[in-house]
Every structure is written in structure tokens, then in C-alpha cells.
PDB file of C-alpha atoms in Angstrom:
ATOM      1  CA  MET M   1     107.358  84.043  74.559  1.00 45.00           C
ATOM      2  CA  LYS M   2     104.701  86.472  71.905  1.00 63.00           C
ATOM      3  CA  ASP M   3     101.434  85.140  71.959  1.00 91.00           C
ATOM      4  CA  ILE M   4      99.662  83.795  69.051  1.00 93.00           C
ATOM      5  CA  HIS M   5      97.775  87.417  67.483  1.00 93.00           C
ATOM      6  CA  ASP M   6     101.322  88.770  68.020  1.00 94.00           C
ATOM      7  CA  ARG M   7     102.723  85.794  66.084  1.00 96.00           C
ATOM      8  CA  LEU M   8     100.470  85.702  63.305  1.00 97.00           C
ATOM      9  CA  VAL M   9     100.822  89.383  62.236  1.00 96.00           C
ATOM     10  CA  ALA M  10     104.752  88.601  61.575  1.00 96.00           C
ATOM     11  CA  ILE M  11     104.124  85.411  59.340  1.00 98.00           C
ATOM     12  CA  GLU M  12     105.212  86.635  55.657  1.00 97.00           C
ATOM     13  CA  MET M  13     105.405  83.394  54.295  1.00 98.00           C
ATOM     14  CA  VAL M  14     103.255  80.443  54.645  1.00 98.00           C
ATOM     15  CA  ILE M  15     104.969  76.682  54.000  1.00 98.00           C
ATOM     16  CA  PHE M  16     102.113  74.025  53.258  1.00 98.00           C
ATOM     17  CA  ASP M  17     102.670  70.441  52.879  1.00 97.00           C
ATOM     18  CA  VAL M  18     100.407  68.288  50.183  1.00 96.00           C
ATOM     19  CA  ASP M  19      98.311  65.223  51.440  1.00 94.00           C
ATOM     20  CA  GLY M  20      96.309  65.445  54.026  1.00 95.00           C
ATOM     21  CA  VAL M  21      96.791  69.064  53.794  1.00 97.00           C
ATOM     22  CA  LEU M  22      96.066  70.903  50.518  1.00 97.00           C
ATOM     23  CA  THR M  23      94.502  67.768  49.972  1.00 95.00           C
ATOM     24  CA  ASP M  24      91.847  65.604  51.553  1.00 94.00           C
ATOM     25  CA  GLY M  25      94.890  62.541  51.767  1.00 89.00           C
ATOM     26  CA  THR M  26      93.069  60.424  49.007  1.00 88.00           C
ATOM     27  CA  THR M  27      94.871  59.535  45.879  1.00 86.00           C
ATOM     28  CA  ILE M  28      93.094  58.752  42.776  1.00 89.00           C
ATOM     29  CA  VAL M  29      94.649  56.260  40.708  1.00 90.00           C
ATOM     30  CA  ASP M  30      93.085  55.011  36.940  1.00 89.00           C
ATOM     31  CA  SER M  31      93.549  52.593  35.351  1.00 92.00           C
ATOM     32  CA  GLU M  32      96.980  52.849  33.418  1.00 90.00           C
ATOM     33  CA  GLY M  33      98.857  54.388  36.639  1.00 88.00           C
ATOM     34  CA  LYS M  34      97.661  58.131  36.508  1.00 88.00           C
ATOM     35  CA  GLU M  35      97.931  59.276  39.930  1.00 86.00           C
ATOM     36  CA  ALA M  36      95.269  62.441  40.629  1.00 86.00           C
ATOM     37  CA  LEU M  37      94.424  64.689  43.398  1.00 89.00           C
ATOM     38  CA  ARG M  38      91.134  66.735  44.852  1.00 91.00           C
ATOM     39  CA  PHE M  39      92.313  70.650  45.996  1.00 94.00           C
ATOM     40  CA  ASP M  40      89.973  72.332  46.907  1.00 93.00           C
ATOM     41  CA  VAL M  41      89.021  76.581  45.098  1.00 94.00           C
ATOM     42  CA  GLN M  42      88.423  77.518  48.266  1.00 95.00           C
ATOM     43  CA  ASP M  43      92.211  77.293  49.627  1.00 96.00           C
ATOM     44  CA  GLY M  44      92.943  78.968  46.445  1.00 95.00           C
ATOM     45  CA  TYR M  45      91.111  81.684  47.349  1.00 95.00           C
ATOM     46  CA  GLY M  46      92.354  82.058  50.314  1.00 96.00           C
ATOM     47  CA  MET M  47      95.848  81.995  48.272  1.00 96.00           C
ATOM     48  CA  PHE M  48      95.254  84.823  46.496  1.00 95.00           C
ATOM     49  CA  ARG M  49      93.373  86.677  49.677  1.00 95.00           C
ATOM     50  CA  GLY M  50      96.399  86.465  51.654  1.00 96.00           C
ATOM     51  CA  TYR M  51      98.638  87.141  47.964  1.00 95.00           C
ATOM     52  CA  ARG M  52      97.070  90.736  48.970  1.00 93.00           C
ATOM     53  CA  ALA M  53      97.619  91.200  52.516  1.00 94.00           C
ATOM     54  CA  GLY M  54     101.174  90.704  52.216  1.00 94.00           C
ATOM     55  CA  LEU M  55     101.760  86.635  52.474  1.00 97.00           C
ATOM     56  CA  THR M  56     104.593  83.907  50.337  1.00 97.00           C
ATOM     57  CA  TYR M  57     103.377  80.755  49.645  1.00 98.00           C
ATOM     58  CA  ALA M  58     105.766  77.488  49.406  1.00 98.00           C
ATOM     59  CA  ILE M  59     105.338  73.509  49.602  1.00 98.00           C
ATOM     60  CA  ILE M  60     107.338  71.045  50.852  1.00 98.00           C
ATOM     61  CA  THR M  61     105.977  67.602  49.927  1.00 96.00           C
ATOM     62  CA  GLY M  62     107.850  64.100  50.659  1.00 92.00           C
ATOM     63  CA  ARG M  63     105.605  62.885  46.495  1.00 90.00           C
ATOM     64  CA  SER M  64     106.869  63.451  43.661  1.00 89.00           C
ATOM     65  CA  LEU M  65     103.326  64.894  41.160  1.00 89.00           C
ATOM     66  CA  LYS M  66     103.216  66.160  38.167  1.00 89.00           C
ATOM     67  CA  ALA M  67      99.097  67.288  40.162  1.00 90.00           C
ATOM     68  CA  VAL M  68     101.308  69.462  42.393  1.00 93.00           C
ATOM     69  CA  GLU M  69     103.110  70.986  39.892  1.00 94.00           C
ATOM     70  CA  HIS M  70     100.293  71.683  38.254  1.00 93.00           C
ATOM     71  CA  ARG M  71      98.563  73.186  41.095  1.00 95.00           C
ATOM     72  CA  ALA M  72     101.327  76.008  42.603  1.00 95.00           C
ATOM     73  CA  ARG M  73     101.781  76.867  39.073  1.00 95.00           C
ATOM     74  CA  GLY M  74      97.932  77.650  38.570  1.00 93.00           C
ATOM     75  CA  LEU M  75      98.382  79.053  42.877  1.00 95.00           C
ATOM     76  CA  ARG M  76     101.542  81.430  41.273  1.00 95.00           C
ATOM     77  CA  ILE M  77     103.225  79.537  43.820  1.00 96.00           C
ATOM     78  CA  GLU M  78     106.734  79.292  42.758  1.00 91.00           C
ATOM     79  CA  ARG M  79     109.189  77.835  46.248  1.00 96.00           C
ATOM     80  CA  VAL M  80     108.099  74.551  45.592  1.00 97.00           C
ATOM     81  CA  TYR M  81     109.739  71.110  47.263  1.00 97.00           C
ATOM     82  CA  LEU M  82     108.947  67.928  45.857  1.00 96.00           C
ATOM     83  CA  GLY M  83     109.988  64.011  46.826  1.00 94.00           C
ATOM     84  CA  GLN M  84     111.273  65.384  50.192  1.00 95.00           C
ATOM     85  CA  LYS M  85     111.599  62.994  53.202  1.00 90.00           C
ATOM     86  CA  ILE M  86     113.126  64.966  55.564  1.00 93.00           C
ATOM     87  CA  LYS M  87     111.105  68.261  55.280  1.00 96.00           C
ATOM     88  CA  GLN M  88     114.288  69.873  58.234  1.00 96.00           C
ATOM     89  CA  GLU M  89     116.526  69.731  54.927  1.00 96.00           C
ATOM     90  CA  ALA M  90     113.569  71.595  51.941  1.00 97.00           C
ATOM     91  CA  PHE M  91     113.572  73.871  55.439  1.00 98.00           C
ATOM     92  CA  ALA M  92     116.883  74.722  56.070  1.00 97.00           C
ATOM     93  CA  ASP M  93     117.317  75.468  51.791  1.00 97.00           C
ATOM     94  CA  LEU M  94     114.092  77.795  52.384  1.00 97.00           C
ATOM     95  CA  VAL M  95     115.144  79.571  54.906  1.00 98.00           C
ATOM     96  CA  GLU M  96     118.640  80.291  53.178  1.00 97.00           C
ATOM     97  CA  GLN M  97     116.971  81.003  49.878  1.00 96.00           C
ATOM     98  CA  SER M  98     113.990  83.384  51.067  1.00 96.00           C
ATOM     99  CA  GLY M  99     116.275  85.034  53.752  1.00 97.00           C
ATOM    100  CA  LEU M 100     112.994  84.992  56.106  1.00 98.00           C
ATOM    101  CA  ASP M 101     113.262  84.427  59.821  1.00 98.00           C
ATOM    102  CA  PRO M 102     111.660  81.641  60.234  1.00 98.00           C
ATOM    103  CA  SER M 103     110.194  82.934  63.314  1.00 97.00           C
ATOM    104  CA  ALA M 104     108.093  85.010  60.418  1.00 98.00           C
ATOM    105  CA  MET M 105     107.309  81.126  58.615  1.00 98.00           C
ATOM    106  CA  ALA M 106     104.138  79.610  59.652  1.00 98.00           C
ATOM    107  CA  TYR M 107     103.907  75.439  57.974  1.00 98.00           C
ATOM    108  CA  MET M 108     100.642  73.751  58.715  1.00 98.00           C
ATOM    109  CA  GLY M 109     101.079  69.291  58.590  1.00 98.00           C
ATOM    110  CA  ASP M 110      99.314  66.378  59.802  1.00 98.00           C
ATOM    111  CA  ASP M 111     101.383  63.679  59.717  1.00 97.00           C
ATOM    112  CA  LEU M 112     104.563  63.096  61.949  1.00 97.00           C
ATOM    113  CA  ASN M 113     107.471  64.184  58.704  1.00 96.00           C
ATOM    114  CA  ASP M 114     105.639  67.502  59.419  1.00 97.00           C
ATOM    115  CA  ILE M 115     106.092  68.514  62.887  1.00 97.00           C
ATOM    116  CA  LYS M 116     110.357  69.002  63.084  1.00 97.00           C
ATOM    117  CA  VAL M 117     109.597  71.442  60.396  1.00 98.00           C
ATOM    118  CA  MET M 118     106.016  72.800  62.966  1.00 98.00           C
ATOM    119  CA  GLU M 119     108.798  73.423  65.543  1.00 98.00           C
ATOM    120  CA  GLN M 120     111.031  75.287  63.604  1.00 97.00           C
ATOM    121  CA  VAL M 121     108.163  78.256  62.186  1.00 98.00           C
ATOM    122  CA  GLY M 122     106.821  80.882  64.133  1.00 97.00           C
ATOM    123  CA  VAL M 123     102.955  79.664  63.619  1.00 98.00           C
ATOM    124  CA  SER M 124     102.846  75.903  63.237  1.00 98.00           C
ATOM    125  CA  CYS M 125      98.946  74.352  62.197  1.00 98.00           C
ATOM    126  CA  ALA M 126      97.808  70.852  62.528  1.00 98.00           C
ATOM    127  CA  VAL M 127      94.664  70.623  60.288  1.00 98.00           C
ATOM    128  CA  ALA M 128      91.836  69.160  62.473  1.00 98.00           C
ATOM    129  CA  ASN M 129      92.290  65.191  60.919  1.00 97.00           C
ATOM    130  CA  ALA M 130      95.908  65.392  61.657  1.00 98.00           C
ATOM    131  CA  ARG M 131      97.442  62.702  62.999  1.00 98.00           C
ATOM    132  CA  PRO M 132      96.520  63.553  67.143  1.00 98.00           C
ATOM    133  CA  GLU M 133     100.817  63.942  67.807  1.00 98.00           C
ATOM    134  CA  VAL M 134     101.243  66.738  65.743  1.00 98.00           C
ATOM    135  CA  LYS M 135      97.702  68.390  66.625  1.00 98.00           C
ATOM    136  CA  GLU M 136      99.096  67.989  70.568  1.00 98.00           C
ATOM    137  CA  ILE M 137     102.982  70.504  69.348  1.00 98.00           C
ATOM    138  CA  ALA M 138     100.479  72.606  66.988  1.00 98.00           C
ATOM    139  CA  ASP M 139     100.015  76.262  67.411  1.00 97.00           C
ATOM    140  CA  VAL M 140      96.710  76.096  66.374  1.00 97.00           C
ATOM    141  CA  VAL M 141      94.482  73.696  64.975  1.00 98.00           C
ATOM    142  CA  THR M 142      91.532  74.008  62.145  1.00 98.00           C
ATOM    143  CA  ASP M 143      87.926  72.770  62.603  1.00 98.00           C
ATOM    144  CA  ALA M 144      88.706  72.179  59.232  1.00 98.00           C
ATOM    145  CA  ARG M 145      89.719  68.932  57.036  1.00 97.00           C
ATOM    146  CA  GLY M 146      92.726  68.387  54.971  1.00 97.00           C
ATOM    147  CA  GLY M 147      91.546  69.334  51.756  1.00 96.00           C
ATOM    148  CA  TYR M 148      88.198  70.401  53.008  1.00 97.00           C
ATOM    149  CA  GLY M 149      89.054  73.968  53.212  1.00 97.00           C
ATOM    150  CA  ALA M 150      92.257  73.951  56.308  1.00 98.00           C
ATOM    151  CA  ALA M 151      94.143  76.165  54.722  1.00 98.00           C
ATOM    152  CA  ARG M 152      91.010  79.266  54.084  1.00 98.00           C
ATOM    153  CA  GLU M 153      90.437  78.647  57.423  1.00 98.00           C
ATOM    154  CA  PHE M 154      94.586  79.540  58.500  1.00 98.00           C
ATOM    155  CA  LEU M 155      94.687  81.826  56.079  1.00 98.00           C
ATOM    156  CA  GLU M 156      92.252  83.700  56.398  1.00 96.00           C
ATOM    157  CA  MET M 157      93.550  83.669  60.642  1.00 96.00           C
ATOM    158  CA  ILE M 158      96.863  84.971  59.274  1.00 97.00           C
ATOM    159  CA  ILE M 159      94.437  87.358  57.093  1.00 96.00           C
ATOM    160  CA  ALA M 160      92.634  88.859  60.585  1.00 95.00           C
ATOM    161  CA  ALA M 161      95.289  89.442  62.425  1.00 95.00           C
ATOM    162  CA  ARG M 162      97.497  91.253  59.875  1.00 91.00           C
ATOM    163  CA  GLY M 163      94.112  93.564  58.961  1.00 88.00           C
ATOM    164  CA  GLY M 164      92.375  91.905  56.603  1.00 83.00           C
ATOM    165  CA  VAL M 165      92.095  92.399  53.226  1.00 74.00           C
ATOM    166  CA  ASP M 166      89.302  94.398  50.637  1.00 69.00           C
ATOM    167  CA  THR M 167      87.372  91.588  49.223  1.00 63.00           C
ATOM    168  CA  PRO M 168      87.051  91.920  45.249  1.00 59.00           C
TER     169      PRO M 168
END
């Protein structure tokens, strides 16, 4: 099997779970039942740096929230799969629609429902506060917790392996 550096170089698309990865897993519910999520702006900036390095992105999440759609639009993420209780079905569709080989994809997750997709991609990543079972199968475990720069940390690993990008 290729070493991790070679596999990072080959990544063209990074797929993210949302709750616990792009957010800290906290859901704020107001008195009217509206939900809000907290996203880290450094993760977003990391994505823009990744675009400059040739990366594309997708989201596969188990919940359907307008906040995720809004954040994805702001980050120019076109492939967004909401309400995916069985994430490997969305992943199969993503592979077909993108035309990419799974070895050119990375997946970042934190919980048990992420494992089956993580086992199919070129590089799998778990956040620092992921379930132990997820960390055990991950190729990379970030130092940062989900929602606190973990996505940026992983993206910077991929960007560095691909030769980096100039900072604007």
C-alpha cells in the first residue's frame, strides 16, 4: 500500500461529515425550534486554499439543515448530500457523479456512521474527538477537535503534500 504522503498527493476531492467535523457537534435550538450550528472560519479559509491547490469538496451528512446548505453555498461546495442515514449510498452516487476513483477521495468523519465510507477512500481522517472506533481505522487523526480547525488541519496536510499554494 502507498505511504500516506503518496496517497495525500493523489487526493482530488475531500468529503466532509458536518456534525462533529465542520462543527463542534453542538446544535443550538431557539424557543421556536430553529436550529443553528457553529462553523470555524479557519476551516473555510482552508477550503479556499484547497481550491487554489486544485481540490474539490463534498458534504455527506445525516441531518437536513438549512444552515448546512447555506454554509456549503458560501464555500462553493456544490455536491451536498443531506439527510443521509446510510452514507455509503450517497458516497456511491458521488463516485458515479464525479467520475473520480475512490482512491482520489478523502473523507473526514467522527462517528460510527462514517466508518463504511472511510474504509473506501484513498485517505480517511478522524477528528481528535472522534469515537475511538473511528480513530482506530483512520489514516490520519487531527490534533484539533471537530469545529475547531480540524478540517483546516487536514486540508493543510493535503495541500502541503501536493506542493502547497501561495498565500494571498
